[in-house]
């Protein structure tokens, strides 16, 4: 009777040793695999995290070289800073809204096309997506200037009498920003729409829903996550946008990013620039963090350059 | 035509005629997306000092000016070299990280993934001034090394995302089979896995190249002197006046990015 436990006891020991060995091996291997990430992590640490930390520290250093909150206090006291933040939010919000209004129908149109036509029409979204931001900004500068094509055609067609001032102002900045940002909205919305099962709208039609009701109660809700992700990407990219507003705004549209740059280029005021940078970064991450609680994080990582 | 208008556009019996407004709107938006960029192409072949469309006299004057300018040529060389080196740094690092995260299934993996794609979420201007601040102290300012390191950080998220997507659609059991037959992990990866995810890796490399080549803000702060990039030189020229030479450079850049899209699309087709 008691032969059985005596016989199994050494075996159980061996099993334990084996299991421990396997666990150790598995652990070691996972560690080695983990090591594969370390060069990439090191690079991010070196070029992004350390400089960001440094700027964070600098933002708390006052003019006398000691610890001070003066860089942040200045932001609250001076009306100009509040105005810059307001302009930044307004410009970003308007750009996002316009992108949604004109980008959603385009994505809807593309998603309804047969595969081959969709692939061809999608080039019109991908081409600007991959074309240099600077080239596209330059194109708008050329088109919108006083003797530019838009003014030439506008006056020739009698739409307006005098050449209008279309660039180096908020209007020009918005046109350029919408143009740059539109693919960032259309692409996620398009892929969300392609994933919608069309049988659902067909079922709604079979049950007697008209076109408007079908769209409003079936299609639109299903496409909302994509629209949300796209709108969020656009808004966040706009908050830190530099190149296009700097060129098309001609210095008259002051955004946070441009204030940061001018604080360094013109005034060499690292404290002020860093404090603005910290605020911009905290705002950006707060928005992303809030959004990540609503939709999956990976769907936000659309990719791109702005 | 009339028959087409009355024919159904979808399974739910909406006719093309009822959808005309959508087609018109989508058409306008597509023109808005493409036309402004493409109109620069004919303008760059104008003989005039002012950018005209259509050009009254055609010429390659501005291309000659670009190719014979030592400043523009040096900037182009810097940009091409930086983009090439960035591709060579960011692609292996990104692929390694994507593979490590994919296979190890560490609970920390998600956190590391997010950490590695943060460069995409941080406003570029902050990356730029941060790098500038540190580079001044390290003596990296205006060097190729500094530029390539910064651009690699920006390209890393794209490489990681594209490669991770490629790995997700790949059957890892094939690598297991290779290893059970005696291949080391490295050999199994290089001879079995890598060839099958090569299209993702090539796409990732193309993206890394374009990221560096098109990047403006970071280059504006940390590239300069004899290592000034093409985009930096262009940006500075844009702020002063509308130089038609930039139209010719823009045309060349549009040609480069279009051919890269075609390449990426071709590789994308093969994958399916």
Coordinates of C-alpha atoms in Angstrom, one line a residue:
Chain A
X1 CA 0.0 0.0 0.0
X2 CA 2.6 2.5 1.0
X3 CA 4.9 1.4 -1.8
X4 CA 3.2 3.8 -4.2
X5 CA 4.1 7.1 -2.5
X6 CA 7.7 5.9 -1.9
X7 CA 8.0 5.0 -5.6
X8 CA 6.6 8.3 -6.8
X9 CA 8.4 10.6 -4.4
X10 CA 11.7 10.7 -6.2
X11 CA 9.8 11.1 -9.5
X12 CA 7.9 14.0 -8.2
X13 CA 11.2 15.5 -7.1
X14 CA 12.6 15.0 -10.6
X15 CA 9.5 16.5 -12.1
X16 CA 9.9 19.5 -9.8
X17 CA 13.5 19.9 -10.8
X18 CA 12.6 19.5 -14.5
X19 CA 9.8 22.0 -14.2
X20 CA 12.0 24.5 -12.4
X21 CA 14.7 24.0 -15.1
X22 CA 12.1 24.6 -17.9
X23 CA 10.8 27.6 -16.1
X24 CA 14.3 29.0 -15.8
X25 CA 15.0 28.3 -19.4
X26 CA 11.7 29.9 -20.5
X27 CA 12.5 32.9 -18.3
X28 CA 16.0 33.2 -19.7
X29 CA 14.7 33.1 -23.2
X30 CA 12.0 35.7 -22.6
X31 CA 14.7 37.9 -21.1
X32 CA 16.9 37.4 -24.2
X33 CA 13.9 38.3 -26.4
X34 CA 13.2 41.2 -24.2
X35 CA 16.8 42.3 -24.8
X36 CA 15.9 42.6 -28.5
X37 CA 13.8 45.7 -27.5
X38 CA 16.6 47.3 -25.6
X39 CA 18.5 49.0 -28.4
X40 CA 15.2 50.7 -29.5
X41 CA 14.4 51.6 -26.0
X42 CA 17.9 53.0 -25.5
X43 CA 17.5 55.2 -28.6
X44 CA 14.2 56.6 -27.4
X45 CA 15.6 57.1 -23.9
X46 CA 18.7 59.0 -25.3
X47 CA 17.0 61.2 -27.9
X48 CA 13.5 61.7 -26.4
X49 CA 13.2 60.9 -22.7
X50 CA 16.4 62.4 -21.4
X51 CA 16.0 65.7 -23.4
X52 CA 12.3 65.9 -22.3
X53 CA 13.3 65.3 -18.7
X54 CA 16.0 68.0 -19.0
X55 CA 13.5 70.5 -20.4
X56 CA 11.2 69.6 -17.6
X57 CA 13.9 70.6 -15.1
X58 CA 14.8 73.7 -17.0
X59 CA 11.2 74.9 -17.0
X60 CA 11.5 75.2 -13.2
X61 CA 14.7 77.3 -13.3
X62 CA 14.2 81.0 -13.0
X63 CA 16.3 83.9 -14.3
X64 CA 18.5 83.8 -11.3
X65 CA 19.4 80.2 -11.8
X66 CA 17.5 78.8 -8.8
X67 CA 14.2 76.9 -8.4
X68 CA 11.3 79.1 -9.4
X69 CA 7.8 78.8 -10.8
X70 CA 8.2 82.1 -12.7
X71 CA 8.0 80.4 -16.2
X72 CA 4.6 79.0 -15.3
X73 CA 3.4 82.2 -13.5
X74 CA 4.3 84.2 -16.6
X75 CA 1.9 82.0 -18.6
X76 CA -0.9 82.8 -16.2
X77 CA -0.2 86.5 -15.8
X78 CA 0.4 87.5 -19.4
X79 CA -2.7 87.7 -21.5
X80 CA -0.7 86.9 -24.6
X81 CA -0.1 83.3 -23.5
X82 CA -3.8 82.7 -22.9
X83 CA -4.5 84.1 -26.4
X84 CA -1.9 81.7 -27.9
X85 CA -3.4 78.7 -26.3
X86 CA -6.9 79.8 -27.3
X87 CA -5.8 80.3 -30.9
X88 CA -4.1 76.9 -30.9
X89 CA -7.3 75.2 -29.7
X90 CA -9.5 77.1 -32.0
X91 CA -7.4 76.5 -35.1
X92 CA -7.1 72.8 -34.2
X93 CA -10.8 72.4 -33.5
X94 CA -11.8 74.1 -36.7
X95 CA -9.4 72.1 -38.8
X96 CA -10.7 68.9 -37.2
X97 CA -14.3 69.8 -37.8
X98 CA -13.7 70.7 -41.4
X99 CA -11.8 67.5 -41.9
X100 CA -14.7 65.5 -40.4
X101 CA -17.3 67.3 -42.5
X102 CA -15.5 66.9 -45.9
X103 CA -13.6 63.7 -45.0
X104 CA -16.5 61.5 -43.8
X105 CA -18.4 61.7 -47.1
X106 CA -15.3 61.0 -49.1
X107 CA -14.5 57.9 -46.9
X108 CA -18.2 56.9 -47.3
X109 CA -17.9 57.2 -51.1
X110 CA -14.6 55.3 -51.2
X111 CA -16.0 52.5 -48.9
X112 CA -19.0 52.0 -51.2
X113 CA -16.9 51.6 -54.4
X114 CA -16.0 48.2 -55.9
X115 CA -12.5 47.1 -54.9
X116 CA -10.7 48.1 -58.0
X117 CA -12.2 51.6 -58.2
X118 CA -11.6 52.1 -54.5
X119 CA -7.9 51.3 -55.0
X120 CA -7.7 53.9 -57.8
X121 CA -9.5 56.6 -55.9
X122 CA -7.6 55.8 -52.7
X123 CA -4.5 57.0 -54.5
X124 CA -5.9 60.5 -54.3
X125 CA -5.7 60.2 -50.5
X126 CA -2.4 58.3 -50.4
X127 CA -0.5 60.6 -52.8
X128 CA -0.8 63.7 -50.5
X129 CA -0.2 61.5 -47.5
X130 CA 3.2 60.5 -48.8
X131 CA 4.1 63.9 -50.4
X132 CA 6.4 66.1 -48.3
X133 CA 4.5 68.3 -46.0
X134 CA 6.8 71.2 -47.0
X135 CA 6.0 70.7 -50.7
X136 CA 2.3 70.8 -50.1
X137 CA 2.6 73.9 -47.9
X138 CA 4.7 75.5 -50.6
X139 CA 2.0 74.6 -53.2
X140 CA -0.6 76.4 -51.2
X141 CA 1.7 79.4 -50.7
X142 CA 2.0 79.6 -54.5
X143 CA -1.7 79.2 -55.2
X144 CA -3.0 81.6 -52.5
X145 CA -0.6 84.5 -52.9
X146 CA -1.7 87.8 -54.3
X147 CA -0.9 87.0 -57.9
X148 CA -1.6 83.4 -57.4
X149 CA -3.8 81.1 -59.3
X150 CA -6.8 81.2 -57.0
X151 CA -6.9 85.0 -57.2
X152 CA -6.3 85.0 -61.0
X153 CA -9.2 82.6 -61.6
X154 CA -11.4 84.2 -59.0
X155 CA -11.1 87.7 -60.6
X156 CA -11.3 86.3 -64.1
X157 CA -14.5 84.5 -63.3
X158 CA -15.8 87.7 -61.6
X159 CA -16.2 86.0 -58.2
X160 CA -14.4 88.9 -56.6
X161 CA -13.1 92.2 -58.1
X162 CA -9.8 92.8 -56.2
X163 CA -7.2 90.2 -55.5
X164 CA -8.0 88.9 -52.0
X165 CA -5.5 88.4 -49.2
X166 CA -5.7 84.6 -48.9
X167 CA -2.4 83.8 -47.3
X168 CA -0.4 85.0 -44.3
X169 CA -3.6 85.0 -42.3
X170 CA -5.9 82.6 -40.4
X171 CA -7.8 81.6 -43.5
X172 CA -4.8 80.5 -45.4
X173 CA -3.4 78.6 -42.4
X174 CA -6.7 76.7 -42.1
X175 CA -6.9 75.8 -45.8
X176 CA -3.3 74.4 -45.6
X177 CA -3.9 72.6 -42.3
X178 CA -7.1 70.9 -43.6
X179 CA -5.3 69.8 -46.7
X180 CA -2.4 68.3 -44.7
X181 CA -4.6 66.7 -42.1
X182 CA -7.4 65.3 -44.3
X183 CA -5.7 61.9 -45.1
X184 CA -5.1 61.3 -41.4
X185 CA -8.9 61.4 -41.0
X186 CA -10.0 59.7 -44.2
X187 CA -7.7 56.6 -43.9
X188 CA -8.9 55.4 -40.4
X189 CA -12.6 56.2 -41.2
X190 CA -12.3 54.4 -44.5
X191 CA -10.9 51.2 -42.9
X192 CA -13.6 51.3 -40.2
X193 CA -16.3 51.6 -42.9
X194 CA -14.8 48.8 -44.9
X195 CA -15.1 46.6 -41.9
X196 CA -18.8 47.2 -41.5
X197 CA -21.0 44.2 -42.5
X198 CA -23.3 45.5 -45.2
X199 CA -25.7 42.8 -44.4
X200 CA -26.7 44.9 -41.4
X201 CA -27.9 47.9 -43.6
X202 CA -29.5 45.4 -45.9
X203 CA -31.4 43.9 -43.0
X204 CA -32.5 47.3 -41.9
X205 CA -33.8 48.0 -45.4
X206 CA -35.6 44.7 -45.3
X207 CA -37.2 45.7 -42.1
X208 CA -38.5 48.9 -43.8
X209 CA -36.0 51.6 -42.7
X210 CA -35.5 54.4 -45.3
X211 CA -32.1 55.5 -46.4
X212 CA -31.7 58.3 -43.8
X213 CA -32.8 56.1 -40.9
X214 CA -30.6 53.2 -42.1
X215 CA -27.6 55.5 -42.2
X216 CA -28.4 57.3 -38.9
X217 CA -29.2 54.2 -36.8
X218 CA -27.0 51.5 -38.4
X219 CA -24.1 52.7 -40.5
X220 CA -23.2 55.9 -38.6
X221 CA -22.9 54.3 -35.1
X222 CA -20.8 51.5 -36.5
X223 CA -18.4 54.0 -38.2
X224 CA -18.1 56.2 -35.2
X225 CA -15.0 54.5 -33.6
X226 CA -13.1 55.1 -36.8
X227 CA -14.3 58.7 -37.0
X228 CA -13.3 59.2 -33.4
X229 CA -9.8 57.8 -33.9
X230 CA -9.3 59.9 -37.1
X231 CA -10.6 63.1 -35.5
X232 CA -8.4 62.6 -32.5
X233 CA -5.3 62.0 -34.6
X234 CA -6.0 65.2 -36.5
X235 CA -6.7 67.3 -33.4
X236 CA -3.6 66.1 -31.5
X237 CA -1.3 66.6 -34.6
X238 CA -2.8 70.1 -35.0
X239 CA -2.0 71.0 -31.4
X240 CA 1.7 70.7 -32.0
X241 CA 1.7 71.6 -35.7
X242 CA 4.5 73.9 -36.8
X243 CA 5.5 74.0 -40.4
X244 CA 2.3 74.8 -42.2
X245 CA 1.0 77.5 -39.8
X246 CA 4.5 79.1 -39.7
X247 CA 4.6 79.4 -43.5
X248 CA 1.0 80.1 -44.3
X249 CA 0.3 82.1 -41.2
X250 CA 3.2 84.4 -42.0
X251 CA 3.7 85.1 -38.3
X252 CA 0.2 86.5 -37.9
X253 CA -1.2 83.3 -36.5
X254 CA 0.6 82.5 -33.3
X255 CA 0.4 78.9 -32.2
X256 CA 2.0 77.3 -29.1
X257 CA 4.6 75.5 -31.3
X258 CA 5.6 78.8 -32.9
X259 CA 5.9 80.5 -29.6
X260 CA 8.2 77.8 -28.4
X261 CA 10.4 78.1 -31.5
X262 CA 10.5 81.9 -31.2
X263 CA 11.3 81.8 -27.5
X264 CA 14.4 79.9 -28.5
X265 CA 15.4 81.3 -31.8
X266 CA 14.8 85.0 -31.0
X267 CA 14.9 85.3 -27.2
X268 CA 17.0 82.2 -26.2
X269 CA 14.7 81.9 -23.3
X270 CA 14.9 78.2 -22.5
X271 CA 12.9 78.5 -19.3
X272 CA 9.9 80.0 -21.1
X273 CA 10.1 77.6 -24.0
X274 CA 10.4 74.6 -21.8
X275 CA 7.5 75.5 -19.6
X276 CA 5.3 76.0 -22.8
X277 CA 6.6 72.6 -24.0
X278 CA 5.7 70.9 -20.7
X279 CA 2.2 72.3 -20.9
X280 CA 1.8 71.3 -24.5
X281 CA 3.0 67.8 -23.8
X282 CA 0.8 67.4 -20.8
X283 CA -2.2 68.6 -22.8
X284 CA -1.4 66.2 -25.6
X285 CA -1.0 63.2 -23.4
X286 CA -4.0 64.0 -21.3
X287 CA -6.2 64.1 -24.5
X288 CA -4.6 60.8 -25.7
X289 CA -5.0 59.2 -22.3
X290 CA -8.7 60.2 -22.1
X291 CA -9.2 58.9 -25.6
X292 CA -7.5 55.6 -24.9
X293 CA -10.1 54.9 -22.3
X294 CA -12.7 55.2 -25.0
X295 CA -11.1 53.4 -27.9
X296 CA -8.3 50.9 -28.3
X297 CA -4.8 52.4 -28.3
X298 CA -3.5 50.6 -31.4
X299 CA -6.2 52.1 -33.6
X300 CA -4.9 55.5 -32.8
X301 CA -1.4 54.7 -33.9
X302 CA -2.2 55.6 -37.5
X303 CA 1.3 56.8 -38.5
X304 CA 2.5 59.9 -40.2
X305 CA 4.5 63.1 -40.1
X306 CA 3.4 66.6 -39.1
Chain B
X1 CA -26.3 57.7 -68.9
X2 CA -29.9 58.0 -67.9
X3 CA -30.1 54.3 -67.4
X4 CA -27.0 54.4 -65.2
X5 CA -28.5 57.2 -63.1
X6 CA -31.6 55.0 -62.5
X7 CA -29.6 51.8 -61.7
X8 CA -29.1 50.8 -58.1
X9 CA -25.9 52.0 -56.5
X10 CA -26.1 49.7 -53.5
X11 CA -27.9 46.5 -52.5
X12 CA -30.5 48.7 -50.8
X13 CA -31.8 50.1 -54.1
X14 CA -30.5 53.6 -53.8
X15 CA -29.9 54.7 -57.4
X16 CA -26.8 56.4 -58.7
X17 CA -29.0 59.4 -59.5
X18 CA -29.9 59.8 -55.9
X19 CA -26.3 59.6 -55.0
X20 CA -25.0 62.2 -57.4
X21 CA -24.5 64.8 -54.6
X22 CA -22.2 62.3 -52.9
X23 CA -20.2 61.7 -56.1
X24 CA -19.9 65.4 -56.7
X25 CA -18.8 66.1 -53.1
X26 CA -16.3 63.3 -53.1
X27 CA -15.0 64.4 -56.5
X28 CA -14.4 67.9 -55.2
X29 CA -12.6 66.7 -52.1
X30 CA -10.4 64.4 -54.2
X31 CA -9.5 67.4 -56.5
X32 CA -8.8 69.4 -53.4
X33 CA -6.4 66.7 -52.1
X34 CA -4.5 66.2 -55.3
X35 CA -4.6 69.3 -57.5
X36 CA -2.7 71.8 -55.4
X37 CA 0.3 69.5 -55.2
X38 CA 0.2 68.4 -58.9
X39 CA -0.2 72.0 -60.2
X40 CA 3.4 72.7 -58.9
X41 CA 4.7 70.3 -61.5
X42 CA 3.8 72.3 -64.7
X43 CA 4.7 75.5 -62.9
X44 CA 8.2 74.3 -62.3
X45 CA 8.8 74.1 -66.0
X46 CA 8.1 77.8 -66.5
X47 CA 10.7 80.3 -67.8
X48 CA 9.2 83.1 -65.7
X49 CA 10.6 84.6 -62.5
X50 CA 7.0 84.4 -61.2
X51 CA 5.3 81.1 -61.0
X52 CA 2.7 80.9 -63.8
X53 CA 0.1 78.4 -64.7
X54 CA 0.0 77.5 -67.5
X55 CA 3.6 78.7 -68.2
X56 CA 3.8 81.1 -71.1
X57 CA 7.3 79.9 -72.0
X58 CA 8.4 76.4 -71.0
X59 CA 11.9 75.8 -69.9
X60 CA 14.1 73.8 -67.5
X61 CA 15.7 76.9 -66.2
X62 CA 14.9 76.3 -62.6
X63 CA 16.1 72.7 -62.8
X64 CA 19.4 73.9 -64.2
X65 CA 19.5 76.4 -61.4
X66 CA 18.9 73.7 -58.8
X67 CA 21.5 71.2 -60.2
X68 CA 24.1 73.8 -60.6
X69 CA 23.8 75.3 -57.2
X70 CA 26.4 74.0 -54.8
X71 CA 24.3 74.9 -51.8
X72 CA 21.2 73.0 -53.0
X73 CA 23.3 70.0 -54.1
X74 CA 25.1 69.8 -50.7
X75 CA 21.7 69.9 -49.0
X76 CA 20.3 67.2 -51.2
X77 CA 23.4 65.0 -50.5
X78 CA 22.9 65.5 -46.8
X79 CA 19.2 64.6 -46.9
X80 CA 19.8 61.5 -49.0
X81 CA 22.6 60.3 -46.8
X82 CA 20.7 61.0 -43.6
X83 CA 17.6 59.2 -44.9
X84 CA 19.7 56.2 -46.0
X85 CA 21.5 56.0 -42.6
X86 CA 18.2 56.5 -40.7
X87 CA 16.7 53.6 -42.7
X88 CA 19.7 51.4 -41.8
X89 CA 19.5 52.3 -38.1
X90 CA 15.7 52.4 -37.6
X91 CA 14.7 49.3 -39.6
X92 CA 16.9 46.7 -37.7
X93 CA 16.1 48.3 -34.3
X94 CA 12.4 48.4 -35.1
X95 CA 12.2 44.9 -36.5
X96 CA 14.2 43.5 -33.5
X97 CA 11.9 45.2 -31.1
X98 CA 8.7 44.1 -32.9
X99 CA 10.0 40.5 -33.0
X100 CA 11.0 40.6 -29.3
X101 CA 7.6 42.0 -28.2
X102 CA 5.7 39.6 -30.5
X103 CA 7.4 36.4 -29.3
X104 CA 8.1 37.1 -25.6
X105 CA 4.5 38.0 -24.7
X106 CA 5.8 39.8 -21.6
X107 CA 3.2 41.5 -19.6
X108 CA 5.4 44.6 -19.8
X109 CA 5.3 44.3 -23.6
X110 CA 2.3 46.6 -24.0
X111 CA 4.0 49.2 -21.9
X112 CA 7.2 48.9 -24.0
X113 CA 5.2 49.1 -27.2
X114 CA 3.6 52.3 -26.0
X115 CA 7.0 53.7 -24.9
X116 CA 8.5 52.9 -28.4
X117 CA 5.6 54.7 -30.3
X118 CA 5.7 57.8 -28.1
X119 CA 8.0 59.6 -30.5
X120 CA 4.9 59.7 -32.8
X121 CA 2.7 61.3 -30.2
X122 CA 5.2 64.0 -28.9
X123 CA 4.8 67.2 -30.9
X124 CA 7.8 67.5 -33.2
X125 CA 8.7 70.9 -32.0
X126 CA 9.4 69.4 -28.5
X127 CA 11.5 66.6 -30.0
X128 CA 13.4 69.3 -31.9
X129 CA 14.2 71.7 -29.0
X130 CA 14.9 68.7 -26.6
X131 CA 17.4 67.3 -29.1
X132 CA 18.9 70.7 -29.7
X133 CA 19.3 71.3 -25.9
X134 CA 21.1 68.0 -25.4
X135 CA 23.1 68.1 -28.6
X136 CA 24.7 71.4 -27.8
X137 CA 26.1 69.9 -24.6
X138 CA 27.2 66.6 -26.3
X139 CA 28.7 68.3 -29.3
X140 CA 26.2 66.6 -31.6
X141 CA 24.8 69.8 -33.0
X142 CA 25.0 70.1 -36.8
X143 CA 26.5 66.6 -37.1
X144 CA 25.3 63.7 -39.3
X145 CA 25.3 61.4 -36.2
X146 CA 23.0 63.7 -34.3
X147 CA 20.6 64.1 -37.2
X148 CA 20.5 60.3 -37.9
X149 CA 19.8 59.5 -34.2
X150 CA 17.0 62.0 -34.0
X151 CA 15.4 60.9 -37.3
X152 CA 15.7 57.2 -36.3
X153 CA 13.7 57.9 -33.2
X154 CA 11.0 59.5 -35.4
X155 CA 11.0 56.5 -37.8
X156 CA 11.1 53.8 -35.1
X157 CA 7.3 53.9 -34.3
X158 CA 6.4 53.4 -38.0
X159 CA 8.8 50.5 -38.4
X160 CA 7.5 48.9 -35.2
X161 CA 3.9 49.2 -36.2
X162 CA 4.3 48.0 -39.8
X163 CA 6.5 45.0 -38.7
X164 CA 4.2 44.1 -35.8
X165 CA 1.3 44.0 -38.2
X166 CA 3.3 41.7 -40.5
X167 CA 4.2 39.4 -37.7
X168 CA 0.6 39.2 -36.6
X169 CA -0.4 37.7 -39.9
X170 CA 2.5 35.2 -39.8
X171 CA 2.2 31.7 -38.5
X172 CA 4.8 31.4 -35.7
X173 CA 4.6 27.6 -35.8
X174 CA 6.8 27.6 -38.8
X175 CA 9.6 29.0 -36.8
X176 CA 8.9 26.4 -34.1
X177 CA 9.2 23.7 -36.7
X178 CA 12.6 25.0 -37.9
X179 CA 13.8 25.1 -34.3
X180 CA 12.6 21.6 -33.5
X181 CA 14.7 20.5 -36.5
X182 CA 17.8 22.0 -34.8
X183 CA 18.0 25.6 -36.1
X184 CA 18.9 28.2 -33.5
X185 CA 16.4 31.0 -32.9
X186 CA 18.5 33.5 -34.8
X187 CA 18.8 31.1 -37.8
X188 CA 15.1 30.2 -37.7
X189 CA 14.3 33.9 -37.7
X190 CA 16.7 34.8 -40.5
X191 CA 15.9 31.9 -42.8
X192 CA 12.2 31.2 -42.1
X193 CA 10.5 34.2 -40.5
X194 CA 12.3 37.2 -42.1
X195 CA 11.7 36.0 -45.8
X196 CA 8.0 35.7 -45.1
X197 CA 7.6 39.1 -43.4
X198 CA 9.9 40.8 -45.9
X199 CA 7.2 42.9 -47.5
X200 CA 6.3 44.5 -44.2
X201 CA 10.0 45.0 -43.5
X202 CA 10.6 46.6 -46.9
X203 CA 7.5 48.9 -46.5
X204 CA 8.8 49.8 -43.0
X205 CA 12.2 50.7 -44.5
X206 CA 10.6 52.9 -47.2
X207 CA 8.6 54.7 -44.5
X208 CA 11.8 55.2 -42.5
X209 CA 13.5 56.7 -45.5
X210 CA 10.6 59.1 -46.3
X211 CA 10.3 60.1 -42.6
X212 CA 13.8 61.3 -42.5
X213 CA 13.9 62.7 -46.0
X214 CA 10.7 64.8 -45.5
X215 CA 11.3 65.9 -41.9
X216 CA 11.5 69.6 -41.4
X217 CA 11.1 70.7 -37.8
X218 CA 13.8 68.6 -36.1
X219 CA 16.2 69.2 -39.0
X220 CA 15.6 73.0 -38.7
X221 CA 17.0 73.0 -35.2
X222 CA 19.8 70.3 -35.2
X223 CA 21.0 70.3 -38.8
X224 CA 23.1 73.1 -40.2
X225 CA 26.3 74.3 -41.6
X226 CA 27.6 71.8 -44.1
X227 CA 25.0 69.3 -42.8
X228 CA 21.9 71.4 -43.5
X229 CA 19.2 69.2 -45.0
X230 CA 17.2 69.9 -48.1
X231 CA 14.0 70.6 -46.2
X232 CA 15.8 73.0 -43.8
X233 CA 17.2 74.9 -46.7
X234 CA 13.8 74.9 -48.4
X235 CA 12.0 76.1 -45.3
X236 CA 14.4 79.0 -44.9
X237 CA 14.1 80.0 -48.6
X238 CA 10.2 79.8 -48.3
X239 CA 10.2 82.3 -45.5
X240 CA 12.1 84.9 -47.5
X241 CA 10.5 84.8 -51.0
X242 CA 8.8 82.4 -53.4
X243 CA 11.8 81.1 -55.2
X244 CA 10.8 79.1 -58.4
X245 CA 13.8 76.8 -57.7
X246 CA 11.7 75.3 -54.9
X247 CA 9.0 74.4 -57.4
X248 CA 11.5 72.3 -59.3
X249 CA 12.8 70.6 -56.1
X250 CA 9.2 70.0 -55.1
X251 CA 8.5 68.3 -58.4
X252 CA 11.5 66.0 -57.8
X253 CA 10.3 65.2 -54.3
X254 CA 6.8 64.5 -55.6
X255 CA 8.4 62.1 -58.1
X256 CA 10.4 60.4 -55.4
X257 CA 7.4 59.9 -53.1
X258 CA 5.1 58.8 -55.9
X259 CA 7.5 56.1 -57.0
X260 CA 7.9 55.0 -53.3
X261 CA 4.1 54.6 -53.0
X262 CA 4.0 52.6 -56.2
X263 CA 6.8 50.4 -54.8
X264 CA 4.9 50.0 -51.5
X265 CA 1.6 49.2 -53.3
X266 CA 3.4 46.6 -55.4
X267 CA 4.8 44.9 -52.3
X268 CA 1.4 45.2 -50.6
X269 CA -0.2 43.4 -53.5
X270 CA 2.2 40.5 -53.3
X271 CA 1.4 40.0 -49.7
X272 CA -2.2 39.1 -50.4

